[in-house]
Amino acid sequence: MSLAEPAALPVATSAAPRWHVLKRFTGSVKASLPAYLLLLPSLVFLALFTYGAMGRVFIDALYQRATPKAPVSFVGLDNISAVLADPAFTGAVVNNLIYAIGTTVPSIALALLFALALARTHAVSSALRAALFLPVLIPMVAASALFMFIFLPNVGLLDYYIGRLLPVLPNWLGDPDVALYAIMVITIWKNAGYYMLFFLAGLQAVPEDVMEAAHLDGAGPYQRLRHIILPELKPTFLFVIVIATLNAVTQVDHVFVMTQGGPSNSTNLVLFYIYQQAVEHYDIGKASAATLLTLAALMGLTALSFRTMANREGGS
Amino acid sequence: MLFSRRLMLGLAVIGTMAGALAVPAKAEGPTEIDLFFPVPVDGKLARDMGTMIKEFNETHPGVKATAVYTGSYDDTLIKTRAAIKAGKPPAAVIMSANFLLDMQIENELTNLDSLIASDGSTKEKFLSQFFPALHGNAVINRSVYGVPFHNSTPLLYINADKAKEAGLDPSKPPQTWAELTDWAKKLTKREGDKVTQWGIAIPCAYDYCGWMMETLTMSNGGRYYNEEFGGEVYYDTPSMLGALSWWNDLIYKHKVHTPGATPGPAVSTSFISGNAAMMMLSTGSLTYVRDNAKFNYKVAFIPRNVRNAVPIGGASLIMPAGLEAEKQKAAWTLIKWMTSPEKSGWWSRATGYFAPNVAAYKTPEMVEFLNKNPDAKTAVEQLDVAKPWFATYKTVPVRKNLEDEVMLVLNGKKQPKEALAAAQKAADETLKPYNAETSLKLP
């Protein structure tokens, strides 16, 4: 509805005087009043628990205290510049970028592969789909606890098997060079099945007649994939990329459970940095400033992706 | 996202309804108080706590206490602070003993002196119930802010079967670092370059790592931090350099300790599975080892290089600031009851922590328990040489300043000397605001 209205309004202004617009507007409000009334309880809670909290973060980000016993005072953008100057924050951003790219690309590639392999529904593919979707059903905290034992140095499940092949066993979660990649493996394992669902849905939308025509024209499997399936899946891709990127920033339960950002900050991600500032340093100002920066980056990214998506859809 | 929002809405509705129901109930009947409690070790602690509070409510009709499980030690601090900020602090909290100083600096604790005085007792008399090693973390600026509830010290655990196999006598455990190094060498088994059995394992993950560094530093004659003032730590010192260098040597020179930072659960699993023949771990793990080890084991004091000394760990009962007088009184009754000799001893037997109340060890149940499980005695005996747990302004970040550098050393990425210099610099920076208004605030 909100998408349709702005498109309709300019047409109306060019065709009729101003009061007409107003009338139309009040008319539409009158018509949708019951809808708004029905939405009111949800809106109240949304305002209280989502936008209220966001507003509070915005205010908190502008205040700071100089010494522990001093009262909080208005400091403007000082908190934001303090966060940007903090090497722990820049470290967390770099880690998060590696983590985002290193988890979205493989998990989306795997998801597409699974979806293509299991697109046709029969008993075996249903069973395999269920198996691949299973990790999604396990809560991240439970999965992390399981993986902690899989990754145990020397005695864990992984070392039990790999130990026969490698002379020196890596300390999966205890080595700053390895820990982030160990964390990434869990994310890929956990999310690939989820993204597979979107691709499966996307594949249903590939027109059957086009595929048949291509078949008759002698297009091979690769050509069909390259020229028909992938272009048809473009909106799905965009959507999954946005979801995966948001997940890479917001789903860090395994960092809390398994490494606490360590060793030596090697698995510290942005959200965990915010948690550390708020809880360990008890520095609400800096935590709020870091939250604002993250929020701004995420909103920018989402807006950009959806605009590209809208453009492409408009073009086709 | 959608689900969590719905969940939040549901919780909000339930919360308002519960609040509406609770308010009229409060006006009559017993004083209702909440006790926040963490479960820092695995096991059935939550159920034991339920049993304990049920018994309290049955014997104290004037008070109705509710035990609220609040996660780990860190989570408990977060939730307590959130409750204080919301203006609804819990009446009592079982708080990690080294968070007390930081909370006191933030004005978040109730001073217990007046409550002790109202009982007709004195501070000295009240504190004398507890082992002297525990006073340091309960008393700040000569006022009592916490009552020790369950405590621990680090211990050396030895796989006695493997020691005998290697021709060592487990009844004479290593007493010095030199002897321990020797034992660890004899207990390490190799096939070519590959180690199939490690001599010793020492945990290093956030929290545990700082505690182990304090253990080794104190055994090496050091102090780690200024016990009298929350604005100083002693990281770049000979005593800590010796401690970290020895740990480093165990890994890279003697090759008897697995490289990298190993968290506590990995260390205990490694010991239980026979992959590590010795380990340094908290007394809190004793019950776990007793229940799971399929071999004979032995516990001993942490060996010394300069002197025998270890830090305590564990938690104290505290009262947040800003409580109504009536709730304060009810919470005080609960705290005194929970830390009495009988309850203290019961909790110790259920959990594996030692009982902070000295008199608990004179109760008949405890005497019988110790006769049956003589290994539980070692931790209590070691209390004679125990010292307070490090506590500074911003304890956790200051500790992390050290741990991040220690982890680099254990991974072979830095040398002990430069790592400690970097840790000292970072910690001084973290402590700066506090020093600015205390030690460096000059007339």
Coordinates of C-alpha atoms in Angstrom, one line a residue, chain B:
Chain B
M1 CA 13.2 -11.2 13.9
L2 CA 9.5 -11.5 13.5
F3 CA 9.4 -14.3 16.0
S4 CA 11.4 -12.5 18.6
R5 CA 9.2 -9.4 18.3
R6 CA 6.1 -11.5 18.8
L7 CA 7.8 -13.2 21.7
M8 CA 8.6 -9.8 23.2
L9 CA 5.0 -8.7 22.9
G10 CA 3.8 -11.9 24.5
L11 CA 6.3 -11.4 27.3
A12 CA 5.2 -7.8 27.8
V13 CA 1.6 -8.8 28.1
I14 CA 2.4 -11.6 30.5
G15 CA 4.6 -9.2 32.4
T16 CA 2.0 -6.6 32.9
M17 CA -0.5 -9.2 33.9
A18 CA 1.9 -10.7 36.4
G19 CA 2.7 -7.3 37.7
A20 CA -1.0 -6.5 38.2
L21 CA -1.4 -9.7 40.1
A22 CA 1.7 -9.3 42.2
V23 CA 1.0 -5.8 43.5
P24 CA -2.1 -6.6 45.6
A25 CA -0.5 -9.8 46.9
K26 CA 2.4 -7.7 48.2
A27 CA 0.2 -5.6 50.5
E28 CA -0.6 -8.5 52.8
G29 CA 1.3 -11.5 54.0
P30 CA 5.0 -12.1 54.0
T31 CA 7.7 -9.8 52.6
E32 CA 8.4 -11.0 49.0
I33 CA 12.1 -10.9 48.0
D34 CA 14.0 -12.2 44.9
L35 CA 17.4 -13.9 45.0
F36 CA 19.4 -13.8 41.8
F37 CA 21.7 -16.8 41.5
P38 CA 24.1 -17.9 38.8
V39 CA 25.1 -21.4 37.9
P40 CA 28.8 -21.1 37.1
V41 CA 29.6 -24.9 37.0
D42 CA 27.8 -27.7 35.4
G43 CA 25.6 -30.0 37.4
K44 CA 22.3 -29.8 39.3
L45 CA 23.0 -26.5 41.1
A46 CA 19.7 -25.0 40.1
R47 CA 17.7 -27.8 41.7
D48 CA 19.8 -27.7 44.8
M49 CA 19.1 -24.0 45.1
G50 CA 15.3 -24.6 44.8
T51 CA 15.5 -27.1 47.6
M52 CA 17.4 -24.7 49.8
I53 CA 15.0 -21.7 49.2
K54 CA 11.9 -24.0 49.8
E55 CA 13.3 -25.0 53.1
F56 CA 14.0 -21.3 54.0
N57 CA 10.4 -20.3 53.1
E58 CA 9.0 -23.2 55.2
T59 CA 11.0 -22.2 58.3
H60 CA 10.5 -18.4 57.9
P61 CA 6.8 -17.5 57.5
G62 CA 7.5 -13.8 57.5
V63 CA 9.5 -13.9 54.3
K64 CA 8.7 -15.4 50.9
A65 CA 11.9 -15.7 48.9
T66 CA 12.0 -16.6 45.2
A67 CA 15.2 -17.9 43.6
V68 CA 15.7 -16.5 40.1
Y69 CA 18.2 -18.2 37.9
T70 CA 20.3 -15.6 36.1
G71 CA 22.8 -17.5 34.0
S72 CA 26.6 -17.2 34.3
Y73 CA 28.5 -14.9 36.7
D74 CA 28.7 -12.3 33.9
D75 CA 25.0 -12.6 33.1
T76 CA 24.1 -12.2 36.7
L77 CA 26.1 -8.9 36.8
I78 CA 24.3 -7.7 33.7
K79 CA 20.8 -8.6 35.0
T80 CA 21.5 -7.1 38.4
R81 CA 22.6 -3.9 36.9
A82 CA 19.6 -3.8 34.6
A83 CA 17.3 -4.4 37.6
I84 CA 19.0 -1.6 39.5
K85 CA 18.6 0.8 36.6
A86 CA 15.0 -0.1 36.2
G87 CA 14.5 0.7 39.9
K88 CA 13.6 -2.8 40.9
P89 CA 16.7 -4.4 42.4
P90 CA 16.6 -7.9 43.6
A91 CA 16.9 -8.1 47.4
A92 CA 20.0 -10.4 47.3
V93 CA 22.4 -11.7 44.6
I94 CA 25.0 -14.4 44.6
M95 CA 27.7 -12.3 42.9
S96 CA 31.2 -13.3 41.6
A97 CA 33.5 -12.3 44.5
N98 CA 35.7 -10.1 42.3
F99 CA 32.9 -7.9 40.9
L100 CA 32.2 -6.4 44.3
L101 CA 34.8 -3.7 44.2
D102 CA 33.7 -2.5 40.7
M103 CA 30.0 -2.4 41.9
Q104 CA 31.0 -0.5 45.0
I105 CA 32.8 2.1 42.9
E106 CA 29.6 2.5 40.9
N107 CA 27.6 2.9 44.1
E108 CA 25.5 -0.2 43.4
L109 CA 26.0 -2.0 46.8
T110 CA 24.4 -1.8 50.2
N111 CA 26.9 -1.3 53.0
L112 CA 26.2 -4.2 55.4
D113 CA 27.8 -2.6 58.5
S114 CA 24.6 -1.2 59.9
L115 CA 22.8 -4.5 59.5
I116 CA 25.6 -6.3 61.4
A117 CA 25.5 -3.6 64.1
S118 CA 21.7 -4.0 64.4
D119 CA 22.2 -7.6 65.3
G120 CA 24.4 -6.5 68.2
S121 CA 27.5 -7.9 66.5
T122 CA 30.7 -6.3 65.3
K123 CA 32.4 -6.4 61.9
E124 CA 35.3 -8.3 63.4
K125 CA 33.0 -10.9 65.1
F126 CA 30.9 -11.3 61.9
L127 CA 33.9 -11.8 59.7
S128 CA 35.6 -14.2 62.0
Q129 CA 33.0 -16.8 61.0
F130 CA 34.6 -17.0 57.6
F131 CA 38.1 -18.2 56.5
P132 CA 40.5 -15.2 56.7
A133 CA 41.5 -15.6 53.0
L134 CA 37.9 -14.7 52.1
H135 CA 37.8 -11.3 53.9
G136 CA 39.7 -9.5 51.2
N137 CA 37.0 -9.8 48.6
A138 CA 34.1 -9.1 51.1
V139 CA 35.5 -5.9 52.7
I140 CA 36.0 -2.7 50.9
N141 CA 37.3 0.4 52.6
R142 CA 36.9 -1.4 56.0
S143 CA 33.2 -1.9 55.4
V144 CA 31.5 -5.2 54.8
Y145 CA 29.8 -5.4 51.3
G146 CA 29.5 -9.1 50.8
V147 CA 29.1 -12.4 52.6
P148 CA 31.1 -15.3 51.3
F149 CA 28.7 -18.0 50.0
H150 CA 30.7 -20.6 48.0
N151 CA 34.4 -20.5 47.3
S152 CA 37.2 -22.3 45.5
T153 CA 40.9 -22.4 45.0
P154 CA 42.9 -23.8 42.1
L155 CA 44.3 -27.3 42.6
L156 CA 46.8 -29.7 40.9
Y157 CA 45.0 -32.8 39.7
I158 CA 47.2 -35.9 39.1
N159 CA 46.3 -39.1 37.2
A160 CA 47.7 -41.4 39.9
D161 CA 47.7 -44.5 37.6
K162 CA 49.7 -42.7 34.9
A163 CA 52.1 -41.4 37.5
K164 CA 52.8 -44.9 38.8
E165 CA 53.3 -46.1 35.2
A166 CA 56.0 -43.5 34.8
G167 CA 57.7 -44.5 38.0
L168 CA 56.5 -41.5 40.0
D169 CA 55.0 -41.7 43.5
P170 CA 51.5 -40.1 43.5
S171 CA 51.5 -40.0 47.3
K172 CA 54.4 -37.5 47.1
P173 CA 53.0 -35.0 44.5
P174 CA 55.4 -32.3 43.1
Q175 CA 55.8 -29.3 45.4
T176 CA 57.9 -27.0 43.3
W177 CA 57.8 -25.8 39.7
A178 CA 61.1 -27.7 39.2
E179 CA 59.5 -31.0 40.4
L180 CA 56.3 -30.3 38.4
T181 CA 58.3 -29.7 35.2
D182 CA 60.2 -33.0 35.9
W183 CA 56.9 -34.8 36.4
A184 CA 55.4 -33.3 33.3
K185 CA 58.3 -34.4 31.2
K186 CA 58.1 -38.0 32.5
L187 CA 54.4 -38.0 31.9
T188 CA 54.5 -36.9 28.3
K189 CA 54.4 -39.7 25.8
R190 CA 55.5 -39.2 22.2
E191 CA 55.3 -41.2 18.9
G192 CA 57.9 -39.5 16.8
D193 CA 57.0 -35.8 16.7
K194 CA 53.4 -36.5 17.7
V195 CA 52.4 -36.2 21.4
T196 CA 49.9 -38.9 22.4
Q197 CA 49.8 -37.9 26.1
W198 CA 50.5 -34.4 27.5
G199 CA 52.2 -34.0 30.8
I200 CA 50.1 -31.1 32.1
A201 CA 47.2 -28.9 31.0
I202 CA 46.5 -25.4 32.3
P203 CA 43.3 -23.7 31.2
C204 CA 43.3 -20.3 29.4
A205 CA 40.0 -18.8 28.3
Y206 CA 38.6 -15.4 29.3
D207 CA 38.1 -15.4 33.1
Y208 CA 40.0 -18.7 33.7
C209 CA 43.2 -17.3 32.1
G210 CA 43.4 -14.4 34.4
W211 CA 42.8 -16.6 37.4
M212 CA 45.6 -19.0 36.4
M213 CA 47.9 -16.1 35.8
E214 CA 47.2 -14.9 39.3
T215 CA 47.8 -18.4 40.6
L216 CA 51.2 -18.7 38.9
T217 CA 52.2 -15.2 39.8
M218 CA 51.3 -15.6 43.4
S219 CA 53.2 -18.9 43.6
N220 CA 56.1 -16.9 42.2
G221 CA 56.0 -14.4 45.0
G222 CA 53.9 -11.8 43.1
R223 CA 50.7 -9.9 43.9
Y224 CA 49.1 -9.3 40.5
Y225 CA 47.1 -6.3 41.7
N226 CA 47.1 -3.8 44.6
E227 CA 44.8 -5.3 47.3
E228 CA 44.3 -2.0 48.9
F229 CA 43.5 0.2 45.9
G230 CA 41.5 -0.5 42.8
G231 CA 43.6 1.6 40.4
E232 CA 46.8 -0.5 40.0
V233 CA 47.9 -3.9 38.6
Y234 CA 51.4 -5.4 38.5
Y235 CA 51.6 -7.0 35.1
D236 CA 55.1 -5.8 33.9
T237 CA 56.9 -7.3 37.0
P238 CA 59.6 -10.0 37.5
S239 CA 57.1 -12.2 39.4
M240 CA 54.6 -12.2 36.5
L241 CA 57.4 -12.4 33.9
G242 CA 58.7 -15.6 35.6
A243 CA 55.2 -17.1 35.7
L244 CA 54.4 -16.5 32.1
S245 CA 57.9 -17.5 30.9
W246 CA 57.5 -20.8 32.8
W247 CA 54.1 -21.4 31.2
N248 CA 55.6 -20.6 27.8
D249 CA 58.5 -22.9 28.5
L250 CA 56.2 -25.8 29.3
I251 CA 54.8 -25.4 25.8
Y252 CA 57.7 -24.5 23.6
K253 CA 60.8 -25.6 25.5
H254 CA 59.8 -28.7 27.4
K255 CA 56.9 -29.5 25.0
V256 CA 54.8 -31.0 27.8
H257 CA 51.8 -28.7 27.5
T258 CA 49.5 -28.4 24.4
P259 CA 50.1 -25.1 22.5
G260 CA 47.4 -22.5 22.3
A261 CA 44.8 -21.3 24.7
T262 CA 42.6 -24.2 26.0
P263 CA 39.3 -23.5 27.8
G264 CA 38.4 -25.1 31.1
P265 CA 36.0 -27.8 29.8
A266 CA 38.6 -28.9 27.3
V267 CA 41.2 -29.3 30.0
S268 CA 38.9 -31.3 32.3
T269 CA 37.8 -33.5 29.3
S270 CA 41.4 -34.0 28.4
F271 CA 42.3 -35.1 31.9
I272 CA 39.3 -37.4 32.2
S273 CA 40.0 -39.1 28.8
G274 CA 43.7 -39.6 29.8
N275 CA 45.0 -37.3 27.2
A276 CA 46.6 -35.1 29.9
A277 CA 48.2 -36.7 32.9
M278 CA 48.0 -33.6 35.2
M279 CA 46.0 -30.4 35.2
M280 CA 45.5 -27.2 37.2
L281 CA 41.8 -26.5 37.7
S282 CA 39.4 -25.1 40.3
T283 CA 38.2 -27.1 43.3
G284 CA 34.8 -26.5 41.7
S285 CA 35.6 -29.3 39.2
L286 CA 36.4 -31.8 42.0
T287 CA 32.9 -33.3 42.0
Y288 CA 32.9 -33.6 38.2
V289 CA 36.3 -35.4 38.3
R290 CA 35.2 -37.7 41.2
D291 CA 32.1 -38.7 39.3
N292 CA 33.7 -39.2 35.9
A293 CA 37.4 -40.4 36.3
K294 CA 37.8 -44.1 35.6
F295 CA 41.2 -44.1 37.1
N296 CA 42.7 -43.2 40.5
Y297 CA 43.4 -39.5 40.8
K298 CA 45.1 -37.4 43.4
V299 CA 44.7 -33.7 44.2
A300 CA 47.5 -31.5 45.6
F301 CA 48.5 -27.9 46.3
I302 CA 49.6 -25.7 43.4
P303 CA 53.4 -26.1 43.4
R304 CA 55.5 -23.1 44.3
N305 CA 58.5 -21.4 42.8
V306 CA 59.0 -18.8 45.5
R307 CA 56.2 -19.4 48.0
N308 CA 52.9 -21.4 48.3
A309 CA 50.1 -18.9 47.5
V310 CA 46.9 -19.1 45.5
P311 CA 43.9 -16.8 44.9
I312 CA 40.4 -17.7 46.0
G313 CA 37.5 -17.8 43.5
G314 CA 33.8 -18.2 44.0
A315 CA 30.9 -15.9 44.9
S316 CA 29.5 -13.8 47.8
L317 CA 26.0 -12.8 48.7
I318 CA 25.4 -9.1 48.2
M319 CA 22.5 -6.6 48.5
P320 CA 22.1 -4.1 45.7
A321 CA 21.7 -0.4 46.6
G322 CA 18.3 1.2 46.8
L323 CA 16.3 -1.4 48.7
E324 CA 13.4 -0.6 50.9
A325 CA 14.1 -1.2 54.6
E326 CA 11.6 -4.0 54.9
K327 CA 13.2 -5.9 52.0
Q328 CA 16.6 -5.2 53.3
K329 CA 15.7 -6.9 56.6
A330 CA 14.2 -9.9 54.9
A331 CA 17.2 -10.3 52.6
W332 CA 19.6 -10.0 55.6
T333 CA 17.7 -12.9 57.3
L334 CA 18.0 -15.0 54.1
I335 CA 21.7 -14.2 53.7
K336 CA 22.5 -15.1 57.3
W337 CA 20.6 -18.3 57.0
M338 CA 22.3 -19.3 53.8
T339 CA 25.7 -18.7 55.2
S340 CA 25.1 -20.5 58.5
P341 CA 27.4 -23.5 59.2
E342 CA 24.7 -26.1 58.5
K343 CA 23.5 -24.6 55.2
S344 CA 27.1 -23.7 54.2
G345 CA 28.2 -27.3 54.7
W346 CA 25.1 -28.7 52.9
W347 CA 25.8 -26.5 49.8
S348 CA 29.4 -27.4 49.8
R349 CA 28.7 -31.1 49.8
A350 CA 26.1 -30.6 47.0
T351 CA 28.3 -28.6 44.7
G352 CA 32.0 -29.3 45.4
Y353 CA 32.8 -25.7 46.4
F354 CA 34.3 -25.4 49.9
A355 CA 32.2 -23.9 52.7
P356 CA 33.3 -20.4 53.6
N357 CA 32.0 -20.8 57.1
V358 CA 34.7 -22.2 59.4
A359 CA 32.2 -23.8 61.7
A360 CA 30.7 -25.8 58.8
Y361 CA 33.7 -28.2 59.1
K362 CA 32.8 -29.0 62.7
T363 CA 29.3 -30.2 61.8
P364 CA 28.9 -34.0 62.1
E365 CA 27.7 -34.3 58.5
M366 CA 30.8 -32.6 57.2
V367 CA 33.2 -34.6 59.3
E368 CA 31.6 -37.8 58.0
F369 CA 31.7 -36.5 54.4
L370 CA 35.4 -35.6 54.6
N371 CA 36.2 -39.0 56.0
K372 CA 34.6 -40.5 53.0
N373 CA 36.1 -38.1 50.5
P374 CA 39.5 -37.1 51.8
D375 CA 40.3 -35.3 48.5
A376 CA 37.9 -32.5 49.5
K377 CA 40.2 -31.7 52.4
T378 CA 43.0 -30.4 50.2
A379 CA 41.2 -27.3 49.1
V380 CA 40.4 -26.4 52.7
E381 CA 44.0 -27.0 53.8
Q382 CA 45.2 -24.8 50.9
L383 CA 43.1 -21.9 52.3
D384 CA 45.9 -21.2 54.8
V385 CA 48.0 -19.9 52.0
A386 CA 45.1 -18.4 49.9
K387 CA 44.8 -14.7 49.1
P388 CA 42.1 -12.5 47.6
W389 CA 40.9 -12.7 44.0
F390 CA 42.0 -9.7 41.9
A391 CA 39.5 -6.9 41.9
T392 CA 40.1 -3.5 40.4
Y393 CA 38.1 -0.7 38.8
K394 CA 36.7 -2.3 35.7
T395 CA 37.9 -5.8 36.7
V396 CA 36.9 -7.6 33.5
P397 CA 38.5 -5.3 30.9
V398 CA 41.6 -4.9 33.1
R399 CA 41.8 -8.7 33.3
K400 CA 41.2 -9.0 29.5
N401 CA 44.1 -6.6 28.8
L402 CA 46.3 -9.3 30.3
E403 CA 44.5 -12.4 28.9
D404 CA 44.7 -11.2 25.3
E405 CA 48.5 -10.9 25.6
V406 CA 48.9 -14.2 27.4
M407 CA 46.9 -15.9 24.7
L408 CA 49.4 -14.5 22.1
V409 CA 52.3 -15.9 24.1
L410 CA 50.7 -19.4 24.5
N411 CA 50.2 -19.4 20.7
G412 CA 53.8 -18.6 20.1
K413 CA 53.1 -15.2 18.6
K414 CA 54.8 -13.0 21.2
Q415 CA 57.5 -13.3 23.8
P416 CA 56.5 -13.0 27.5
K417 CA 58.5 -9.8 28.2
E418 CA 57.0 -7.7 25.4
A419 CA 53.5 -9.2 26.0
L420 CA 53.5 -8.2 29.6
A421 CA 54.7 -4.7 28.7
A422 CA 51.8 -4.3 26.3
A423 CA 49.3 -5.7 28.8
Q424 CA 50.5 -3.2 31.5
K425 CA 50.2 -0.3 29.1
A426 CA 46.6 -1.4 28.1
A427 CA 45.6 -1.9 31.7
D428 CA 47.0 1.5 32.8
E429 CA 44.9 3.0 30.0
T430 CA 41.8 1.3 31.2
L431 CA 42.4 2.3 34.8
K432 CA 43.1 6.0 33.9
P433 CA 39.7 7.5 34.6
Y434 CA 39.6 5.9 38.1
N435 CA 43.1 7.2 38.9
A436 CA 42.2 10.6 37.6
E437 CA 39.7 11.0 40.4
T438 CA 41.5 9.1 43.1
S439 CA 45.3 8.7 43.2
L440 CA 46.1 11.5 40.7
K441 CA 43.5 14.0 42.0
L442 CA 45.8 16.4 43.8
P443 CA 45.0 19.4 45.9

